[in-house]
GROMACS .gro file of C-alpha atoms in nm:
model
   87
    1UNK     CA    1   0.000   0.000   0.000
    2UNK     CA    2   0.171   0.326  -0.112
    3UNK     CA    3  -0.056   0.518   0.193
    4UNK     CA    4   0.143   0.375   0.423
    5UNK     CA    5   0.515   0.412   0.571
    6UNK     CA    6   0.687   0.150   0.605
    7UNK     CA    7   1.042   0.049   0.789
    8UNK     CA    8   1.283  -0.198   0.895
    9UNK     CA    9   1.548  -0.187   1.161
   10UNK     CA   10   1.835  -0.392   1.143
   11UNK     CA   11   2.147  -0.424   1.402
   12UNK     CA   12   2.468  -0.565   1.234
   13UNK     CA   13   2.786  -0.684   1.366
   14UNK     CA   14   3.123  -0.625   1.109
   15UNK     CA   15   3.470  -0.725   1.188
   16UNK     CA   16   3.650  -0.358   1.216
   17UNK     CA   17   3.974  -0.424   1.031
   18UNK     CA   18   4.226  -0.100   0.978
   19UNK     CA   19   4.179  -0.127   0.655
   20UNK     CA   20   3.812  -0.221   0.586
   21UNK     CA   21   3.730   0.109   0.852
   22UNK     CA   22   3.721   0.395   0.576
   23UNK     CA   23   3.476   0.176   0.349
   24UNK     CA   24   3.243   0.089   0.614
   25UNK     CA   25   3.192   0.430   0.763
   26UNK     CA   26   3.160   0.570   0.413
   27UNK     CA   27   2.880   0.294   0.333
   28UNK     CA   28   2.727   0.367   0.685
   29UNK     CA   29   2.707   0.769   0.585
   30UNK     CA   30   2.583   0.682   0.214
   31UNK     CA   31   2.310   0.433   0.361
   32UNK     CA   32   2.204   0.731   0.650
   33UNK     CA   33   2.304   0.436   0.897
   34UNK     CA   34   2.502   0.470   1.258
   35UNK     CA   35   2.773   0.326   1.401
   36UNK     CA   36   2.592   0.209   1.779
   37UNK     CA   37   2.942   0.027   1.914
   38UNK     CA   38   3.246   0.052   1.813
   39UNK     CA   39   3.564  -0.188   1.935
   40UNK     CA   40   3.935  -0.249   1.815
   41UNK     CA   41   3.768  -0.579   1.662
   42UNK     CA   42   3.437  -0.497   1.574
   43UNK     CA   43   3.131  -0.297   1.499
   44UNK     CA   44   2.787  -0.237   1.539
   45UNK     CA   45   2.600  -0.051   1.263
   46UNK     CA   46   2.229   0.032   1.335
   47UNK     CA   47   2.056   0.093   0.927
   48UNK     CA   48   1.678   0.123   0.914
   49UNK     CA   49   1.470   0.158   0.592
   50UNK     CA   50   1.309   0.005   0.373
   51UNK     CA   51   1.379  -0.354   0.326
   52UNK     CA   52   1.533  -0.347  -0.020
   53UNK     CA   53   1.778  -0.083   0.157
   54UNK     CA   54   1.862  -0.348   0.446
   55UNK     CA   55   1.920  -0.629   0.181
   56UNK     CA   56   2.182  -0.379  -0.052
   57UNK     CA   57   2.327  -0.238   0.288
   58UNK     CA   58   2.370  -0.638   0.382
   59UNK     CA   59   2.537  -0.728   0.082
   60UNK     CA   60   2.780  -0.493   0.081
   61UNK     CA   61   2.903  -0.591   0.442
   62UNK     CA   62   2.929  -0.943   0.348
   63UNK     CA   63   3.270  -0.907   0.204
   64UNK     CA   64   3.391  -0.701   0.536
   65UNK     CA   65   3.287  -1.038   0.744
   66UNK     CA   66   2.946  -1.041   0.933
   67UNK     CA   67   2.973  -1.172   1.252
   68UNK     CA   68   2.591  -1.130   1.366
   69UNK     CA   69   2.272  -0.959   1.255
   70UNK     CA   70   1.897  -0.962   1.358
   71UNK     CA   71   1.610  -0.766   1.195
   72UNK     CA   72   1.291  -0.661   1.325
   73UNK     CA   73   1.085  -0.775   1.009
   74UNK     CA   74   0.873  -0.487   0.860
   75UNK     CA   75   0.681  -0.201   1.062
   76UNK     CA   76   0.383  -0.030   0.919
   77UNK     CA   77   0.155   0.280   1.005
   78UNK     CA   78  -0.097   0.477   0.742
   79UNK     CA   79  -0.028   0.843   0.654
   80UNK     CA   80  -0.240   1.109   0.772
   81UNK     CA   81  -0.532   1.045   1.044
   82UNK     CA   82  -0.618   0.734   0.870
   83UNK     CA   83  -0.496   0.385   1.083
   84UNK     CA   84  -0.427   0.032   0.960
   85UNK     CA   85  -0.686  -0.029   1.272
   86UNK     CA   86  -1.018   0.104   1.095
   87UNK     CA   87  -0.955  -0.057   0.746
   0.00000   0.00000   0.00000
């Protein structure tokens, strides 16, 4: 339903490598993501959006090395005064 906003949150865990660091914080400022934890060995990156945004943002972390991830699934609510409830 384009009336509606929809989002996805998604918490991922990267290996933080000297030289992987650059790349990921420049794909977590082109994605409008945020670094939640930071470590000498790893990372946290909080991204929400829309799914197809979680899946691209996934796939280019892959090659860094995921070590965890878990998504909340979708989250709707209508636009305006209208509600999901009184459909």
């Amino acid at each position: 339903d384009t009336n509606c906003i929809k989002r996805e949150l998604m918490l991922i865990k990267i290996y933080n490598k000297p030289e992987n660091r650059s790349d990921i914080h420049f794909a977590v400022d082109t994605y409008r993501a945020k670094v939640v934890d930071y470590t000498t060995d790893g990372m946290c990156i909080e991204v929400t959006g829309d799914p197809s945004k979680i899946d691209a943002f996934v796939t280019l972390m892959v090659p860094y090395g995921v070590i965890e991830m878990c998504r909340t699934g979708l989250v709707a609510l209508d636009r305006g005064e209208n509600s999901l409830l009184n459909k």
